[in-house]
C-alpha cells in the first residue's frame, strides 16, 4: 500500500505549535511571538481610506462578542492599512504596545486578519489580553470547503447560518449545499410539487421538509 508507507509530516514542528501562547486555527504561515501580553478594552479606529460595510460589520461583531469598545478617544488604536503588495486573502497583523496594525490588499485579507485577531484575544481574569506578535499569513489552499448534506437530514436555515459563521471564522471559503438525494428533495418546486411531497421522501429522513425559494435566496 503506497499510502500506508508514506510518512505524514506536519508543516509546523510540534514544538512551535506547543509553545504558541494562543492556539490559532489554522496556524498562520509566519508568526513571531513577542514577550508577554497586554490588556485591551477599547480601540480608536484608524483607516487608510474607508472600511467596507462588511468589514465594519465584522469588526463591530468582534468587539461586541469580546466586550471591547470602539471609542474615538481611546489611547489604543486599531489601524487598517491598505497594502496592494498583499494579494488575495493575505494579510499582516502586528500587536504592539499601544496599537494593533492590520495590513491587507483586499477585504478578504482584512476579514481573515480579524478572524485571527478574534482568536488572539482571550480572557485573563476579568480583562481581555492579547499577546505581542507579528503575523504574516495567506491560505495554503485556494479552496477550503465545507459540505452540508441536507438531502438526508434537514436542518433549519437558522442552524445553517450559525454553521456558516463558524466556518468563516476558521477561514473556510467554499460552502457546498447538498440539497437533493434519494431520501428527499429539499428545494421548493412549484412545477413539480411531488418532489416535495412527504410521500416521496424516505420516512426516517425528515419527510416533507424543504426550503422555499425565499429561504434559499436569504441564505445565499
mmCIF file of C-alpha atoms in Angstrom:
data_model
loop_
_atom_site.group_PDB
_atom_site.id
_atom_site.type_symbol
_atom_site.label_atom_id
_atom_site.label_comp_id
_atom_site.label_asym_id
_atom_site.label_seq_id
_atom_site.Cartn_x
_atom_site.Cartn_y
_atom_site.Cartn_z
ATOM 1 C CA UNK A 1 0.000 0.000 0.000
ATOM 2 C CA UNK A 2 1.665 3.202 -1.186
ATOM 3 C CA UNK A 3 -0.313 5.468 1.129
ATOM 4 C CA UNK A 4 0.478 3.489 4.271
ATOM 5 C CA UNK A 5 4.190 3.620 3.517
ATOM 6 C CA UNK A 6 4.252 7.407 3.280
ATOM 7 C CA UNK A 7 5.086 9.355 6.404
ATOM 8 C CA UNK A 8 2.888 12.318 7.279
ATOM 9 C CA UNK A 9 4.874 15.452 8.023
ATOM 10 C CA UNK A 10 3.341 18.488 9.669
ATOM 11 C CA UNK A 11 4.070 21.850 8.088
ATOM 12 C CA UNK A 12 4.961 23.207 11.520
ATOM 13 C CA UNK A 13 7.190 21.451 14.088
ATOM 14 C CA UNK A 14 5.237 20.195 17.082
ATOM 15 C CA UNK A 15 7.360 22.350 19.383
ATOM 16 C CA UNK A 16 6.307 25.501 17.517
ATOM 17 C CA UNK A 17 2.628 24.649 17.980
ATOM 18 C CA UNK A 18 3.080 23.706 21.654
ATOM 19 C CA UNK A 19 4.943 26.909 22.503
ATOM 20 C CA UNK A 20 2.371 29.196 20.894
ATOM 21 C CA UNK A 21 0.672 31.219 23.677
ATOM 22 C CA UNK A 22 -2.603 31.079 21.741
ATOM 23 C CA UNK A 23 -3.819 28.107 19.685
ATOM 24 C CA UNK A 24 -4.580 29.540 16.260
ATOM 25 C CA UNK A 25 -6.611 27.511 13.730
ATOM 26 C CA UNK A 26 -5.405 27.384 11.025
ATOM 27 C CA UNK A 27 -1.895 28.210 12.188
ATOM 28 C CA UNK A 28 -0.511 31.209 10.265
ATOM 29 C CA UNK A 29 2.277 30.876 7.730
ATOM 30 C CA UNK A 30 4.681 33.069 9.739
ATOM 31 C CA UNK A 31 4.440 34.063 13.394
ATOM 32 C CA UNK A 32 6.886 35.871 15.643
ATOM 33 C CA UNK A 33 5.757 35.948 19.261
ATOM 34 C CA UNK A 34 6.805 38.826 21.472
ATOM 35 C CA UNK A 35 7.278 38.681 25.227
ATOM 36 C CA UNK A 36 4.107 38.714 27.251
ATOM 37 C CA UNK A 37 0.664 40.172 26.694
ATOM 38 C CA UNK A 38 -1.142 43.439 27.136
ATOM 39 C CA UNK A 39 -4.702 44.277 28.032
ATOM 40 C CA UNK A 40 -7.191 45.594 25.509
ATOM 41 C CA UNK A 41 -10.523 47.173 26.399
ATOM 42 C CA UNK A 42 -11.126 49.778 23.672
ATOM 43 C CA UNK A 43 -9.957 50.756 20.188
ATOM 44 C CA UNK A 44 -9.683 54.045 18.372
ATOM 45 C CA UNK A 45 -10.182 53.135 14.732
ATOM 46 C CA UNK A 46 -7.719 54.431 12.125
ATOM 47 C CA UNK A 47 -8.221 53.535 8.468
ATOM 48 C CA UNK A 48 -6.272 54.272 5.314
ATOM 49 C CA UNK A 49 -9.248 55.235 3.152
ATOM 50 C CA UNK A 50 -12.539 53.684 4.280
ATOM 51 C CA UNK A 51 -13.778 50.360 5.597
ATOM 52 C CA UNK A 52 -16.357 48.491 3.564
ATOM 53 C CA UNK A 53 -19.689 47.828 5.214
ATOM 54 C CA UNK A 54 -18.941 44.094 5.545
ATOM 55 C CA UNK A 55 -15.617 44.689 7.341
ATOM 56 C CA UNK A 56 -17.149 47.362 9.565
ATOM 57 C CA UNK A 57 -19.924 44.909 10.498
ATOM 58 C CA UNK A 58 -17.419 42.135 11.245
ATOM 59 C CA UNK A 59 -15.319 44.468 13.395
ATOM 60 C CA UNK A 60 -18.402 45.529 15.360
ATOM 61 C CA UNK A 61 -19.333 41.862 15.833
ATOM 62 C CA UNK A 62 -15.845 41.064 17.142
ATOM 63 C CA UNK A 63 -15.928 43.954 19.603
ATOM 64 C CA UNK A 64 -19.440 43.088 20.768
ATOM 65 C CA UNK A 65 -18.570 39.412 21.309
ATOM 66 C CA UNK A 66 -15.359 40.187 23.200
ATOM 67 C CA UNK A 67 -16.626 43.183 25.174
ATOM 68 C CA UNK A 68 -14.304 45.724 23.518
ATOM 69 C CA UNK A 69 -15.387 49.324 22.904
ATOM 70 C CA UNK A 70 -14.920 51.281 19.690
ATOM 71 C CA UNK A 71 -14.077 54.700 21.112
ATOM 72 C CA UNK A 72 -12.784 57.698 19.142
ATOM 73 C CA UNK A 73 -10.996 58.956 22.282
ATOM 74 C CA UNK A 74 -9.235 55.681 23.186
ATOM 75 C CA UNK A 75 -5.452 55.627 23.504
ATOM 76 C CA UNK A 76 -5.227 52.189 21.913
ATOM 77 C CA UNK A 77 -5.557 52.241 18.118
ATOM 78 C CA UNK A 78 -6.672 49.650 15.595
ATOM 79 C CA UNK A 79 -5.120 50.696 12.309
ATOM 80 C CA UNK A 80 -6.153 49.297 8.917
ATOM 81 C CA UNK A 81 -3.588 49.865 6.185
ATOM 82 C CA UNK A 82 -4.248 49.032 2.519
ATOM 83 C CA UNK A 83 -1.179 47.244 1.164
ATOM 84 C CA UNK A 84 -1.541 46.292 -2.502
ATOM 85 C CA UNK A 85 1.525 44.043 -2.305
ATOM 86 C CA UNK A 86 -0.511 41.672 -0.108
ATOM 87 C CA UNK A 87 -2.624 39.750 -2.605
ATOM 88 C CA UNK A 88 -5.943 37.935 -2.319
ATOM 89 C CA UNK A 89 -6.589 36.623 1.175
ATOM 90 C CA UNK A 90 -3.164 37.522 2.575
ATOM 91 C CA UNK A 91 -2.655 39.910 5.495
ATOM 92 C CA UNK A 92 -0.202 41.083 8.135
ATOM 93 C CA UNK A 93 -1.147 41.639 11.761
ATOM 94 C CA UNK A 94 1.075 43.302 14.373
ATOM 95 C CA UNK A 95 0.214 43.631 18.054
ATOM 96 C CA UNK A 96 2.253 46.484 19.542
ATOM 97 C CA UNK A 97 2.288 48.268 22.883
ATOM 98 C CA UNK A 98 -0.386 50.835 22.055
ATOM 99 C CA UNK A 99 -1.757 49.662 18.717
ATOM 100 C CA UNK A 100 -2.887 46.744 16.622
ATOM 101 C CA UNK A 101 -1.936 47.110 12.981
ATOM 102 C CA UNK A 102 -3.635 45.222 10.127
ATOM 103 C CA UNK A 103 -2.335 45.429 6.570
ATOM 104 C CA UNK A 104 -4.113 43.818 3.630
ATOM 105 C CA UNK A 105 -4.745 44.449 -0.036
ATOM 106 C CA UNK A 106 -8.362 43.250 -0.140
ATOM 107 C CA UNK A 107 -11.448 42.924 2.044
ATOM 108 C CA UNK A 108 -10.837 39.173 2.157
ATOM 109 C CA UNK A 109 -7.445 39.798 3.742
ATOM 110 C CA UNK A 110 -8.940 42.228 6.240
ATOM 111 C CA UNK A 111 -11.704 39.767 7.107
ATOM 112 C CA UNK A 112 -9.262 36.920 7.777
ATOM 113 C CA UNK A 113 -6.992 39.214 9.801
ATOM 114 C CA UNK A 114 -9.981 39.958 12.039
ATOM 115 C CA UNK A 115 -10.614 36.223 12.452
ATOM 116 C CA UNK A 116 -7.029 35.779 13.637
ATOM 117 C CA UNK A 117 -7.387 38.764 15.983
ATOM 118 C CA UNK A 118 -10.579 37.205 17.361
ATOM 119 C CA UNK A 119 -8.590 34.086 18.284
ATOM 120 C CA UNK A 120 -5.641 36.060 19.691
ATOM 121 C CA UNK A 121 -7.703 37.952 22.282
ATOM 122 C CA UNK A 122 -8.620 35.963 25.369
ATOM 123 C CA UNK A 123 -9.790 36.461 28.934
ATOM 124 C CA UNK A 124 -7.271 36.659 31.754
ATOM 125 C CA UNK A 125 -9.166 37.163 34.964
ATOM 126 C CA UNK A 126 -11.621 39.982 34.311
ATOM 127 C CA UNK A 127 -9.780 41.604 31.406
ATOM 128 C CA UNK A 128 -9.107 40.897 27.756
ATOM 129 C CA UNK A 129 -5.467 40.373 26.865
ATOM 130 C CA UNK A 130 -3.643 39.861 23.589
ATOM 131 C CA UNK A 131 -0.088 38.528 23.114
ATOM 132 C CA UNK A 132 2.512 40.674 21.402
ATOM 133 C CA UNK A 133 3.126 39.201 17.979
ATOM 134 C CA UNK A 134 3.838 39.783 14.324
ATOM 135 C CA UNK A 135 1.920 37.598 11.837
ATOM 136 C CA UNK A 136 2.142 37.247 8.080
ATOM 137 C CA UNK A 137 -0.433 34.879 6.671
ATOM 138 C CA UNK A 138 -2.008 33.642 3.467
ATOM 139 C CA UNK A 139 -4.030 30.498 2.731
ATOM 140 C CA UNK A 140 -2.265 27.236 1.951
ATOM 141 C CA UNK A 141 -5.136 26.196 -0.337
ATOM 142 C CA UNK A 142 -7.309 28.320 -2.643
ATOM 143 C CA UNK A 143 -10.416 26.205 -1.969
ATOM 144 C CA UNK A 144 -11.185 25.412 1.676
ATOM 145 C CA UNK A 145 -14.552 23.769 1.714
ATOM 146 C CA UNK A 146 -17.386 22.685 3.962
ATOM 147 C CA UNK A 147 -20.132 20.384 2.672
ATOM 148 C CA UNK A 148 -23.513 20.063 4.361
ATOM 149 C CA UNK A 149 -25.840 17.232 3.290
ATOM 150 C CA UNK A 150 -29.429 18.210 3.992
ATOM 151 C CA UNK A 151 -30.755 15.807 1.365
ATOM 152 C CA UNK A 152 -30.580 13.129 4.050
ATOM 153 C CA UNK A 153 -31.163 15.198 7.188
ATOM 154 C CA UNK A 154 -32.987 18.541 7.054
ATOM 155 C CA UNK A 155 -31.509 21.432 9.052
ATOM 156 C CA UNK A 156 -33.116 24.800 9.714
ATOM 157 C CA UNK A 157 -31.900 27.942 7.972
ATOM 158 C CA UNK A 158 -31.026 29.378 11.385
ATOM 159 C CA UNK A 159 -28.773 26.392 12.112
ATOM 160 C CA UNK A 160 -27.077 26.635 8.716
ATOM 161 C CA UNK A 161 -26.411 30.348 9.179
ATOM 162 C CA UNK A 162 -24.757 29.612 12.518
ATOM 163 C CA UNK A 163 -22.550 26.986 10.847
ATOM 164 C CA UNK A 164 -21.591 29.429 8.090
ATOM 165 C CA UNK A 165 -20.489 31.944 10.713
ATOM 166 C CA UNK A 166 -18.282 29.350 12.414
ATOM 167 C CA UNK A 167 -16.987 28.168 9.033
ATOM 168 C CA UNK A 168 -15.896 31.709 8.123
ATOM 169 C CA UNK A 169 -14.145 32.216 11.460
ATOM 170 C CA UNK A 170 -11.854 29.306 10.638
ATOM 171 C CA UNK A 171 -11.145 30.813 7.185
ATOM 172 C CA UNK A 172 -13.049 28.236 5.144
ATOM 173 C CA UNK A 173 -14.255 29.917 1.966
ATOM 174 C CA UNK A 174 -16.388 27.452 -0.017
ATOM 175 C CA UNK A 175 -19.793 26.094 1.011
ATOM 176 C CA UNK A 176 -21.325 23.111 -0.786
ATOM 177 C CA UNK A 177 -25.012 22.716 -0.016
ATOM 178 C CA UNK A 178 -26.117 19.178 -0.868
ATOM 179 C CA UNK A 179 -29.862 19.719 -1.263
ATOM 180 C CA UNK A 180 -31.140 16.699 -3.202
ATOM 181 C CA UNK A 181 -30.699 12.975 -2.885
ATOM 182 C CA UNK A 182 -32.710 9.764 -2.929
ATOM 183 C CA UNK A 183 -34.030 10.225 0.641
ATOM 184 C CA UNK A 184 -35.507 13.719 -0.024
ATOM 185 C CA UNK A 185 -35.671 16.747 -2.307
ATOM 186 C CA UNK A 186 -35.148 19.932 -0.279
ATOM 187 C CA UNK A 187 -35.609 22.634 -2.957
ATOM 188 C CA UNK A 188 -39.111 24.047 -3.331
ATOM 189 C CA UNK A 189 -40.614 23.052 -6.672
ATOM 190 C CA UNK A 190 -43.804 24.710 -7.863
ATOM 191 C CA UNK A 191 -43.552 22.993 -11.258
ATOM 192 C CA UNK A 192 -43.157 19.509 -9.737
ATOM 193 C CA UNK A 193 -44.609 19.631 -6.199
ATOM 194 C CA UNK A 194 -44.432 15.836 -5.945
ATOM 195 C CA UNK A 195 -40.686 16.311 -5.371
ATOM 196 C CA UNK A 196 -41.537 17.944 -2.036
ATOM 197 C CA UNK A 197 -44.345 15.522 -1.153
ATOM 198 C CA UNK A 198 -43.505 13.595 2.041
ATOM 199 C CA UNK A 199 -44.927 10.501 0.340
ATOM 200 C CA UNK A 200 -41.864 10.565 -1.927
ATOM 201 C CA UNK A 201 -39.334 11.068 0.845
ATOM 202 C CA UNK A 202 -37.752 8.373 2.973
ATOM 203 C CA UNK A 203 -39.841 8.121 6.177
ATOM 204 C CA UNK A 204 -36.831 8.322 8.505
ATOM 205 C CA UNK A 205 -35.308 11.374 6.769
ATOM 206 C CA UNK A 206 -37.493 14.342 7.775
ATOM 207 C CA UNK A 207 -40.115 13.758 5.073
ATOM 208 C CA UNK A 208 -41.810 16.811 3.589
ATOM 209 C CA UNK A 209 -39.224 19.282 4.866
ATOM 210 C CA UNK A 210 -37.762 21.612 2.237
ATOM 211 C CA UNK A 211 -36.509 25.171 1.710
ATOM 212 C CA UNK A 212 -38.624 27.792 -0.026
ATOM 213 C CA UNK A 213 -37.177 29.919 -2.806
ATOM 214 C CA UNK A 214 -37.027 32.896 -0.440
ATOM 215 C CA UNK A 215 -35.232 30.901 2.264
ATOM 216 C CA UNK A 216 -32.598 29.830 -0.259
ATOM 217 C CA UNK A 217 -32.173 33.409 -1.509
ATOM 218 C CA UNK A 218 -31.878 34.629 2.088
ATOM 219 C CA UNK A 219 -29.172 32.106 2.936
ATOM 220 C CA UNK A 220 -27.172 32.992 -0.189
#
